[in-house]
Coordinates of C-alpha atoms and ligand atoms in Angstrom, one line a residue:
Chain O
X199 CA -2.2 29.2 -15.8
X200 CA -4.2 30.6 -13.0
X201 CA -3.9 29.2 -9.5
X202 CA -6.5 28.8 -7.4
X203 CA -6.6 30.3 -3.6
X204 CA -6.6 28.9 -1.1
X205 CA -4.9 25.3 -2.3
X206 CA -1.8 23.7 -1.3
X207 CA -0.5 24.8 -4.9
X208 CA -0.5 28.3 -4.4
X209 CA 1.5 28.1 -1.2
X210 CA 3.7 25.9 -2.8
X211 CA 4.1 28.7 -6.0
X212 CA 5.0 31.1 -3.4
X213 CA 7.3 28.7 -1.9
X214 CA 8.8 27.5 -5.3
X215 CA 8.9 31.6 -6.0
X216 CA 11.3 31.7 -2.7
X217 CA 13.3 29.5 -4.0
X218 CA 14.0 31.9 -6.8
X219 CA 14.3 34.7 -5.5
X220 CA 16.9 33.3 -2.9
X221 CA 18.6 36.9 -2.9
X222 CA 16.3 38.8 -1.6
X223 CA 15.1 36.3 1.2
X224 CA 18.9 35.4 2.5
X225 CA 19.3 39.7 2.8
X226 CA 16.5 39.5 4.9
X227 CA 18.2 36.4 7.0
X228 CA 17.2 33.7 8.4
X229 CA 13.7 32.5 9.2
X230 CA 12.9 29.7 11.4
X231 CA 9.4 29.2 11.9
X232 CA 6.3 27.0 11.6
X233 CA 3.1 28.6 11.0
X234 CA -0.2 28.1 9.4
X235 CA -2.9 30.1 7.6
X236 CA -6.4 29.5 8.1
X237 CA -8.8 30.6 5.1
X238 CA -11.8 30.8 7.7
X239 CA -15.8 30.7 6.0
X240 CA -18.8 27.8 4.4
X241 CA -15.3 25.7 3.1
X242 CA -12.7 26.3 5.7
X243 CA -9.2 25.6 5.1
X244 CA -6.2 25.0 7.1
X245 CA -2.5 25.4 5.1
X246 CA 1.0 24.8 7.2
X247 CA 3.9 26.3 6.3
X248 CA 7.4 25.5 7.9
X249 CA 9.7 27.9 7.0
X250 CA 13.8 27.2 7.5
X251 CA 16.9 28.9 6.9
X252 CA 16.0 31.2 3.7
X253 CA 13.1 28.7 2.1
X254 CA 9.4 27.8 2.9
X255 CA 10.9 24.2 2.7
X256 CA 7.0 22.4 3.9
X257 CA 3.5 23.3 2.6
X258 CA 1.0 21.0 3.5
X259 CA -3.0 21.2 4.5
X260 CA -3.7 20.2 7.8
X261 CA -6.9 18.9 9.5
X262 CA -6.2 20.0 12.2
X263 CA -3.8 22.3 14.0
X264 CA -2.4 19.9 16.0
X265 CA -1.1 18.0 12.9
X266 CA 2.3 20.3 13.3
X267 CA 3.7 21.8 16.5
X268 CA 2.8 25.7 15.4
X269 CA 4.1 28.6 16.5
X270 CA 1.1 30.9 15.7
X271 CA -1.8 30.9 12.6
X272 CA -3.3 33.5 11.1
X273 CA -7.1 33.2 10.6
X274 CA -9.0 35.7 8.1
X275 CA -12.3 35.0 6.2
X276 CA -11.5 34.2 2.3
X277 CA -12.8 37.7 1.7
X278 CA -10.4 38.9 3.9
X279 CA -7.2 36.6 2.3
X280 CA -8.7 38.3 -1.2
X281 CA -9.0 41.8 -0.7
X282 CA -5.4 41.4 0.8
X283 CA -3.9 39.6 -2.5
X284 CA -5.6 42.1 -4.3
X285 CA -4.1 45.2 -2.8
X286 CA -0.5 43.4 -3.4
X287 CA -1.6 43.0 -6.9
X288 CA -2.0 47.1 -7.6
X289 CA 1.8 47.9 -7.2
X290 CA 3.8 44.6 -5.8
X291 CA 3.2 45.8 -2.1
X292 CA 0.0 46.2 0.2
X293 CA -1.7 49.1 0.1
X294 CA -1.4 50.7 4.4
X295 CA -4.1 49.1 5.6
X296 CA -3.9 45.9 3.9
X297 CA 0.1 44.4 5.8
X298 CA -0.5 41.7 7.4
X299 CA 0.5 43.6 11.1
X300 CA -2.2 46.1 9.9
X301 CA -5.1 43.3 9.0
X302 CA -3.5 41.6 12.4
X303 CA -3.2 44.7 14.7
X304 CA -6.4 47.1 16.2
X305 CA -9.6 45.5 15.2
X306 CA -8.6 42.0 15.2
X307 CA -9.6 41.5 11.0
X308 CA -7.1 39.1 10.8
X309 CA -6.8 37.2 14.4
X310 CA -3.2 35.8 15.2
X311 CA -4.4 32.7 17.5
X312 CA -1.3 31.0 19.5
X313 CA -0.6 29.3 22.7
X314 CA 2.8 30.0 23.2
X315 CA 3.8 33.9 23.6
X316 CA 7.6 33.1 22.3
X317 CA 6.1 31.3 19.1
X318 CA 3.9 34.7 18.8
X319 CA 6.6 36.4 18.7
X320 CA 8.3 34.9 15.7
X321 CA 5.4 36.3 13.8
X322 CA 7.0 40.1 14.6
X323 CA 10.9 38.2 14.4
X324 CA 10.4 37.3 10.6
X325 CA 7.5 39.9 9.9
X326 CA 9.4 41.5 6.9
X327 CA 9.9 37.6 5.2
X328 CA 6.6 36.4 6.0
X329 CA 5.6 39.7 4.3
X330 CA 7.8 39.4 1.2
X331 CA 6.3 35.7 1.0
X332 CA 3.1 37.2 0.7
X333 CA 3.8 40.1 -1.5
X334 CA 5.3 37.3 -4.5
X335 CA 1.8 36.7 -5.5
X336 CA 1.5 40.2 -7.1
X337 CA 2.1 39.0 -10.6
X338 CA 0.1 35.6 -9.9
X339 CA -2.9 34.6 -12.3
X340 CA -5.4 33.8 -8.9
X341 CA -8.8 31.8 -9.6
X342 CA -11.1 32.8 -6.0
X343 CA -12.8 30.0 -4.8
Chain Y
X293 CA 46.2 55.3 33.5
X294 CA 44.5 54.2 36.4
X295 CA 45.4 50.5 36.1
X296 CA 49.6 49.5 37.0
X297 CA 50.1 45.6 36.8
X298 CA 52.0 43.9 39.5
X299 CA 54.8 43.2 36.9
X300 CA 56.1 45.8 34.4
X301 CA 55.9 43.3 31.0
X302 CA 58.0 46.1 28.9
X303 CA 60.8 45.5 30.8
X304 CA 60.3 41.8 31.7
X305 CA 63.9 39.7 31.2
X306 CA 62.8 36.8 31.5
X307 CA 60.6 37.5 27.9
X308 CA 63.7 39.2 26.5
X309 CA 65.5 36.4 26.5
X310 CA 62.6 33.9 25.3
X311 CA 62.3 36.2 22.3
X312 CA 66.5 36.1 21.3
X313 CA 66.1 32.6 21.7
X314 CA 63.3 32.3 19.1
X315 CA 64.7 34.3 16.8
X316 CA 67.3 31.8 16.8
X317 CA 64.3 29.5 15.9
X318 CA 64.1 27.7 19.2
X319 CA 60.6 27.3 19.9
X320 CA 59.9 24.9 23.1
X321 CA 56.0 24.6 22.2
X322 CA 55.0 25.2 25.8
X323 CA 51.7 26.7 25.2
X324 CA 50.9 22.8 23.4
X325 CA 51.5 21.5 26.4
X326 CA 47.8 21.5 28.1
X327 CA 46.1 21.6 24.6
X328 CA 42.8 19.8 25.4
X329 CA 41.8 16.8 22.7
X330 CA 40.5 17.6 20.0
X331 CA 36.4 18.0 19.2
X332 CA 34.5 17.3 16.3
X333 CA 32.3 20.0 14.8
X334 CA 29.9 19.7 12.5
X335 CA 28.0 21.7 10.3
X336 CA 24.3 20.6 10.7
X337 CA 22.7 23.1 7.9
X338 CA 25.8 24.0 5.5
X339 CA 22.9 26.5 4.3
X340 CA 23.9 28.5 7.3
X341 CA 27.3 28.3 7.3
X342 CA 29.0 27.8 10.9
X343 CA 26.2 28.1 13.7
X344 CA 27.4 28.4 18.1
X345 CA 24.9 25.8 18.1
X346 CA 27.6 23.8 16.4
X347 CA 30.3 24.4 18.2
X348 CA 28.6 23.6 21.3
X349 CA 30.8 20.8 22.0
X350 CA 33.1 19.2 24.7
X351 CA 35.0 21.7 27.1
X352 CA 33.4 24.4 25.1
X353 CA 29.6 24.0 25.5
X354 CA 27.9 26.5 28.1
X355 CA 26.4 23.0 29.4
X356 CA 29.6 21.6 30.5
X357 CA 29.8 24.6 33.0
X358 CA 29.2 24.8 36.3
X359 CA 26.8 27.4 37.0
X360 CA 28.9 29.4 39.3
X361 CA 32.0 30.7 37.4
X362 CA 35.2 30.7 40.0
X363 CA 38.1 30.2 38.1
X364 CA 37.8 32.8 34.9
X365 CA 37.8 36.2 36.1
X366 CA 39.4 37.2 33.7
X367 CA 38.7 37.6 29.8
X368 CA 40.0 34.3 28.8
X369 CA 36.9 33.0 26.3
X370 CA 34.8 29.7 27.5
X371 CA 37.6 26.5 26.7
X372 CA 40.7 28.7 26.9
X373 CA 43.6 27.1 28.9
X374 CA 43.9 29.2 31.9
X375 CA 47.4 30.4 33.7
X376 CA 48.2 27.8 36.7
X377 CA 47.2 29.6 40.5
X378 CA 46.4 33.5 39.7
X379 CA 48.4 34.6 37.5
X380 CA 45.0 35.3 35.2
X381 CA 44.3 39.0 36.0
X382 CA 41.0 39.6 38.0
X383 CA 38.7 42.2 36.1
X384 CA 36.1 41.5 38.5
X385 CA 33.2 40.9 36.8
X386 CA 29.9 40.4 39.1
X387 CA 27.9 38.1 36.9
X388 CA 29.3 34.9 37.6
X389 CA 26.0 33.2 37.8
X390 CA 25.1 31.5 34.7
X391 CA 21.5 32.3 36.2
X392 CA 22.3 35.8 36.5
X393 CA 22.0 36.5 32.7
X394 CA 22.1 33.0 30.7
X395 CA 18.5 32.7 28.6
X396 CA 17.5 29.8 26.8
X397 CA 18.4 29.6 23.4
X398 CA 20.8 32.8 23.0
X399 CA 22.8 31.2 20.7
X400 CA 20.0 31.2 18.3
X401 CA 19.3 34.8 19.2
X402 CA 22.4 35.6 18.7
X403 CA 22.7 34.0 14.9
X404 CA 19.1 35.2 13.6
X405 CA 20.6 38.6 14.9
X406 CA 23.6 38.7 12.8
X407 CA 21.7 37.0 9.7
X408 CA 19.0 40.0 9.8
X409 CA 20.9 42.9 10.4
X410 CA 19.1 45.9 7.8
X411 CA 20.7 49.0 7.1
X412 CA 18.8 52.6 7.7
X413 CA 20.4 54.3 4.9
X414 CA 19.3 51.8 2.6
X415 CA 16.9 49.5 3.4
X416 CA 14.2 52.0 4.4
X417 CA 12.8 53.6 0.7
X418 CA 13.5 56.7 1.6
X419 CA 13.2 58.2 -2.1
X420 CA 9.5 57.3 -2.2
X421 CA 8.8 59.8 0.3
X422 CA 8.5 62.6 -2.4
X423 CA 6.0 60.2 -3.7
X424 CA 3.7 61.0 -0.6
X425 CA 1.5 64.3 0.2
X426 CA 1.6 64.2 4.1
X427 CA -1.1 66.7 5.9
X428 CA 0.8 68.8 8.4
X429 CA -1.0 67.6 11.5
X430 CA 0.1 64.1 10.8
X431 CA 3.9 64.7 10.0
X432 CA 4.1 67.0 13.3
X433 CA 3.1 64.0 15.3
X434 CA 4.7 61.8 13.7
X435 CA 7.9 63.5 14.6
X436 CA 6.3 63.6 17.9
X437 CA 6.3 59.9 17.9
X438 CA 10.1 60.3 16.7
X439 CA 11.0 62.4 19.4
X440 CA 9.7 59.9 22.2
X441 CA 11.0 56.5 20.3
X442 CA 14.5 58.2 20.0
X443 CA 14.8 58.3 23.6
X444 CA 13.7 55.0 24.3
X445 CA 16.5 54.2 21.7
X446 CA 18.9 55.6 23.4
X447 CA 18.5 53.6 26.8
X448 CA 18.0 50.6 24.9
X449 CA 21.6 51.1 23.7
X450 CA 23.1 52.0 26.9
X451 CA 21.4 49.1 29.4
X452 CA 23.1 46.7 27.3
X453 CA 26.6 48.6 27.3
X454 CA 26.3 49.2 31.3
X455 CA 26.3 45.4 31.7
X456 CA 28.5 43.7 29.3
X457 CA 31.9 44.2 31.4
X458 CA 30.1 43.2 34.1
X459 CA 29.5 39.4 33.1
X460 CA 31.9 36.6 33.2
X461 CA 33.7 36.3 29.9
X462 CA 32.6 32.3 29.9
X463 CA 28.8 33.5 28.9
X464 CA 29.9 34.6 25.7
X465 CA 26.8 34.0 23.8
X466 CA 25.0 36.8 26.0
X467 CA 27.6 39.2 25.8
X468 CA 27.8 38.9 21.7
X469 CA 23.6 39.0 22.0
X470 CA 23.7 42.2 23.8
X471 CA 26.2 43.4 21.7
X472 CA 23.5 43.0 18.5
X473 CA 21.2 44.6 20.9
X474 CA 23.4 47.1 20.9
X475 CA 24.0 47.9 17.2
X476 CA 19.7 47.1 16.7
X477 CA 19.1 49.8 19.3
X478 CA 21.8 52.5 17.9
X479 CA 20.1 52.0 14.5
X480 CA 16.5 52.7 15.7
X481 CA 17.9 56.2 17.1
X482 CA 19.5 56.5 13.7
X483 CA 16.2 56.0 12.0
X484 CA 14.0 58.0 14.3
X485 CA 16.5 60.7 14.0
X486 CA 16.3 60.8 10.2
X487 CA 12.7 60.3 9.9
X488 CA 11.7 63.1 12.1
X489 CA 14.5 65.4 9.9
X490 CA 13.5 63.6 6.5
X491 CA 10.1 65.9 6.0
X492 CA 12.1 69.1 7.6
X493 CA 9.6 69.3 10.8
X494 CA 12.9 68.0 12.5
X495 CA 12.2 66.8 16.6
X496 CA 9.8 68.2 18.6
X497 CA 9.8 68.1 22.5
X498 CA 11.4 65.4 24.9
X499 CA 9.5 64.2 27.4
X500 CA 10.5 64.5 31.1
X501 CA 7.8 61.4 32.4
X502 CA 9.3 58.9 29.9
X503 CA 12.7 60.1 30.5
X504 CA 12.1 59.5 33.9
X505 CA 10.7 55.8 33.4
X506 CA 13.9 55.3 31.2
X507 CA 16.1 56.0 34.0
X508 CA 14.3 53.8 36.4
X509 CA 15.9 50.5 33.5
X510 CA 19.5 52.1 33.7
X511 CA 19.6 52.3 37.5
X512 CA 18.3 49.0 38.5
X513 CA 20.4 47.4 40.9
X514 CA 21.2 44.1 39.0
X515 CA 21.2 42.8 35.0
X516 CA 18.5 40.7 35.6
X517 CA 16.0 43.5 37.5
X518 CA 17.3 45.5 34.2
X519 CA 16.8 43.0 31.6
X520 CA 13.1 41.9 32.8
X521 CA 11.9 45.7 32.9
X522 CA 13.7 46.5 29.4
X523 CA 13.4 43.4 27.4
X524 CA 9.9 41.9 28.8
X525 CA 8.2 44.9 30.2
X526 CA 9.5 47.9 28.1
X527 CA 10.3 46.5 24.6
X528 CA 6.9 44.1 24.7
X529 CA 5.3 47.1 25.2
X530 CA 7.6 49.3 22.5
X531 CA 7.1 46.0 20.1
X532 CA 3.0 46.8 20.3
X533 CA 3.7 50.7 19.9
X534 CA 6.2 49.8 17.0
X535 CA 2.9 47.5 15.5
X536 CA 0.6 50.2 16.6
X537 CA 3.0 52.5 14.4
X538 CA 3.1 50.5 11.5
X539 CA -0.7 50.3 11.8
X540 CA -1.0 54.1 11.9
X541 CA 1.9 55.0 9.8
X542 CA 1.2 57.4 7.1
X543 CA 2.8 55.8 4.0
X544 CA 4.7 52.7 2.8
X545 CA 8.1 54.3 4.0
X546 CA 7.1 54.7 7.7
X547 CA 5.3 51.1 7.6
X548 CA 8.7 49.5 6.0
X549 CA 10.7 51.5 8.4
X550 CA 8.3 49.8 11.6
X551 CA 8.5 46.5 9.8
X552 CA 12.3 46.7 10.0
X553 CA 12.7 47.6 14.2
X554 CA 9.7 45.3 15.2
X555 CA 11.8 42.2 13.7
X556 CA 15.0 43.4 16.3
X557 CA 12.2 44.0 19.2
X558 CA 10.7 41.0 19.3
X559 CA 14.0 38.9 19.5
X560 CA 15.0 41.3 22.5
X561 CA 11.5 40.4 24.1
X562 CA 12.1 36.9 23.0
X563 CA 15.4 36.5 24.6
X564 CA 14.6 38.8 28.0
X565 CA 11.6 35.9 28.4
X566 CA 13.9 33.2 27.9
X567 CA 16.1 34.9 30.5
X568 CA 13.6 35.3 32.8
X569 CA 12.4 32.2 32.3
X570 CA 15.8 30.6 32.9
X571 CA 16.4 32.5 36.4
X572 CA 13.1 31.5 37.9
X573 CA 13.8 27.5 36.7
X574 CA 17.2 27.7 37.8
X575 CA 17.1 30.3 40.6
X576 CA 13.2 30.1 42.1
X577 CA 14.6 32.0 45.0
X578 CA 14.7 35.6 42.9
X579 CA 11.1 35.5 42.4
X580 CA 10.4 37.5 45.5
X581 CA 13.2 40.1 44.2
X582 CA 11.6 40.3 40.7
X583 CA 8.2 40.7 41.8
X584 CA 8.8 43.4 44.1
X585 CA 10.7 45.1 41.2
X586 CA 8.2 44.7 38.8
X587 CA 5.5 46.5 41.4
X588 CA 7.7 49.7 41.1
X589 CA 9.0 48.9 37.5
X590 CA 5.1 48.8 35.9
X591 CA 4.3 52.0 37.3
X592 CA 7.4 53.5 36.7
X593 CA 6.8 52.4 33.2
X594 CA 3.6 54.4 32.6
X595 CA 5.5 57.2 32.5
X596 CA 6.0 56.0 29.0
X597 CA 2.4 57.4 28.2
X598 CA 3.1 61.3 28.4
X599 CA 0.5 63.6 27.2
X600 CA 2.9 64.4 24.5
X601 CA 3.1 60.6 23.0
X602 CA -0.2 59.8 23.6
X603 CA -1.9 63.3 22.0
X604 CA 0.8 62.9 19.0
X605 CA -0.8 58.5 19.2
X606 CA -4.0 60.1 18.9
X607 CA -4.1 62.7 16.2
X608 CA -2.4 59.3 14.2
X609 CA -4.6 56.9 14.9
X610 CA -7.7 58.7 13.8
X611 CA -5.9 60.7 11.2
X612 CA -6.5 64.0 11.9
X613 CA -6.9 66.5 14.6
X614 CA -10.9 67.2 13.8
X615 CA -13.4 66.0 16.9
X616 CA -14.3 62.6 14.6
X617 CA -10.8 61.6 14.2
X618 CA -10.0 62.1 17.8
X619 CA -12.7 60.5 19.2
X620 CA -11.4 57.4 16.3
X621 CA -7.9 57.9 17.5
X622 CA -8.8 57.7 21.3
X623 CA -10.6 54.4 20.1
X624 CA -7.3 53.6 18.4
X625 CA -4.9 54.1 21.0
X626 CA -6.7 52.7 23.9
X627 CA -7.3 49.5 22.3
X628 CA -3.6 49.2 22.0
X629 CA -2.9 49.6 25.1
X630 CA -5.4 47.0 26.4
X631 CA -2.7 44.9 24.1
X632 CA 0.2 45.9 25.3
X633 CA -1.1 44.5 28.9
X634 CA -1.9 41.8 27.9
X635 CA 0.6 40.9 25.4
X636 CA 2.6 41.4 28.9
X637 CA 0.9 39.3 31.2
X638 CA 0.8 36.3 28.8
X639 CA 5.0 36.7 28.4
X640 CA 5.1 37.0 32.4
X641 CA 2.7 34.0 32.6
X642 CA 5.3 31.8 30.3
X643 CA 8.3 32.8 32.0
X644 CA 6.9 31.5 35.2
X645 CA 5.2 34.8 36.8
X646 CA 1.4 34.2 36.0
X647 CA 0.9 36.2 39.6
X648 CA 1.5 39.0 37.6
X649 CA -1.7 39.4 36.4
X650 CA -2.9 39.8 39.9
X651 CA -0.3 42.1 41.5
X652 CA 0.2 44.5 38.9
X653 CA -1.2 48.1 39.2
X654 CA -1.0 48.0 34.9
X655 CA -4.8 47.3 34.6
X656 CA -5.9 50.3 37.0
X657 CA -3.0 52.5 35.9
X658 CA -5.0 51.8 32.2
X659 CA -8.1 52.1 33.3
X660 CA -7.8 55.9 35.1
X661 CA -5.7 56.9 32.3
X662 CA -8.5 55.9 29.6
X663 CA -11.2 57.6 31.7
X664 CA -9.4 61.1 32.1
X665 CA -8.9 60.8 28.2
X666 CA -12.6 60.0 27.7
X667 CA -13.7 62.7 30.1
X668 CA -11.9 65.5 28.1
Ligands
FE2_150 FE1 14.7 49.4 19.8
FE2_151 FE1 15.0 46.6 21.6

């Protein structure tokens, strides 16, 4: 059944997919951090995740971003969030351009907006499990809003 | 043998004797005889197994100790029962300060350290490379990069190492977080090393400016001047080359491989702010000290930016060597390094130097460098 992005219920997939694949997320350690993605454009929407241990153990939408104390957000138009899901859906990882340091890095496509330059940094400290949790959507059945 | 103890322990009678009498089976249980109560531990996430956060308790915790160590000289471990008068053997350490190298958190550092640990020979996918046509250009500056990045490595390893003894055995926690520093830093070298041989273009030249800036982090005069030019000021800026790397790289393997050592940097930035944080809350009187060091420290650091590294940046970042991809690799390249400044003035800022932003030469250093580029 598809899933439709950007909904609490496809976080929560990739959360519940996490879950199951417990080995490959507790080789890559542990990962303590509370972020949220903004799916910027006419509809905006605002998903935290809280991430602990080996498991996304929180996914909730947010009004607001001061509904949970974040450590940083990533905000990309829903373009943006699609051409990226896409490109994980040719071959199970992004395609160069399309990581999410790339989208994040030179050119700003994706912004990385925080207040606190430690919480920033957890973004880089658990960059290859916040990509992995990405990257589980590549066999997902997505309906684009 | 450079050391000879006050007593000759081989030849000790008193211990001869102790040992006939225990192989007679009487024990006398002395070393019971201080034994402190017992603690309760718990495991707060049985997830994680056993965390130093939990055993952070009693007699044991770093915050039951007074911030100047005087009685452990020695390598008795934080707790221990110590000998009565001075017996305990002096190995003079110098870092008896909590201050001195203590950083918020480095427990936690010191956990997410061991839990992520990766290893080079088999965690980067090394047998997709065949999988990749590379154009010559690109891999010879890519082992450019290599070259550069391997030498950084290799100081990152040894600030560490040069400390260590140095600090009182009761901080622990930092001396088993540098040790993971270490390891991290020995492994980027490994995988620098074999990228730059993987392709068979092998390691191009060293450069005598960066090598010059590294040895300005191994000589400074104490472990906090070291740790706040190579953790905040040389790895935040190595953590936006390794994400300017990543961004530039020229297949999956080299973007895994950047993926991998930017997860290590950032928790050696993250715990040289919490250290520098902890020394200007708990020791405001240093701030003069650091500041002065950091004057010298950010221009010795440019040297980082050789014509080498940055020519090698360039041809990457635009992908190519033709006038359109280096005038899109200049573009590139200084727009990272407008990041790295600032990325560094914002860390400064939290750690309780915002005057950074004001006394540093960083910003003019930038801007002259950008303009001789441009003018080429
Ligand atoms: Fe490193
Ligand atoms: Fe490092």
């Amino acid at each position: 059944m598809a899933i439709k992005f950007p909904s609490v219920e496809f976080f929560q997939e990739l959360a519940n997919r996490m879950q199951g694949n417990a080995a490959e997320f507790e080789k890559l350690g542990f990962c303590d951090t509370v972020m949220a993605v903004k799916v910027d454009g006419g509809d905006p929407h605002l998903y935290g995740l809280t991430f602990s241990c080996f498991d996304c153990t929180d996914v909730r939408e947010l009004g607001g971003a001061d509904e949970l104390e974040l450590d940083f957000t990533l905000v990309a138009p829903l373009a943006l969030w699609r051409e990226m899901f896409e490109s994980i859906q040719k071959s199970g990882i992004p395609e160069p351009a399309y990581t999410l340091n790339s989208l994040s890095h030179v050119g700003d496509r994706m912004a990385v907006v925080y207040d606190d330059p430690e919480g920033h940094d957890k973004f880089y400290r658990f960059m290859a499990t916040i990509q992995a949790f990405v990257n589980q959507a590549s066999d997902l059945d997505i309906e684009w809003a | 043998m450079s050391y000879y103890g006050s007593t000759d322990y081989s030849y000790n009678s008193d211990f001869n004797l102790r040992v006939r009498d225990m192989k007679k089976g009487n024990l006398d249980f002395g070393w019971l005889d201080d034994a402190r109560d017992k603690v309760e531990v718990r495991r707060q996430d049985p997830r994680r197994g056993l965390m130093l956060q939990d055993i952070e308790v009693g007699d044991y915790a770093i915050e039951n100790t007074p911030e100047v160590v005087r009685e452990n000289r020695g390598l008795a471990p934080r707790g221990a029962i110590l000998a009565e008068g001075s017996d305990q053997p002096d190995l003079g350490p110098t870092l008896n300060k909590k201050s001195d190298v203590w950083g918020y958190r480095v427990q936690s550092y010191w956990e997410e350290a061991m839990s992520r640990q990766w290893n080079v020979t088999t965690d980067v996918p090394w047998q997709d490379m065949d999988k990749y046509e590379i154009p010559e250009e690109i891999e010879f500056a890519f082992c450019q990069l290599c070259t550069l990045l391997s030498e950084v490595e290799m100081i990152a390893t040894d600030l560490p190492s040069k400390w260590s003894h140095h600090m009182n055995s009761q901080f622990q926690e930092v001396k088993g977080f540098i040790a993971t520093q270490c390891i991290d830093e020995a492994r980027h070298a490994e995988v620098f090393r074999k990228r730059a041989l993987a392709n068979g273009v092998g390691l191009l030249r060293a450069s005598v400016r960066g090598e010059h800036a590294l040895k300005g982090i191994l000589e400074a005069d104490s472990y906090s001047e070291g740790s706040v030019f190579l953790h905040v000021l040389g790895e935040g800026f190595i953590l936006t080359l390794f994400r300017s790397s990543e961004f530039i790289s020229p297949t999956p393997v080299e973007q895994r491989m950047f993926q991998l050592v930017m997860q290590d940097e950032a928790r050696h930035v993250s715990y040289g702010l919490q250290h520098l944080k902890y020394l200007m809350d708990e020791c405001p009187e240093a701030r003069p000290q650091i500041n002065g060091f950091l004057d010298e420290a950010e221009r010795h650091l440019t040297g980082l930016f050789n014509p080498d590294q940055l020519e090698s940046m360039i041809v990457l970042g635009g992908k190519g060597t033709s006038p359109e991809c280096i005038k899109r690799g200049v573009e590139t390249v200084g727009a990272f390094q407008g990041k790295q400044i600032q990325e560094y003035f914002h860390r400064a800022e939290r750690a309780g130097l915002p005057e950074r932003r004001e006394r540093s030469p960083l910003l003019e250093l930038q801007q002259r460098m950008l303009t001789a580029i441009q003018a080429v």
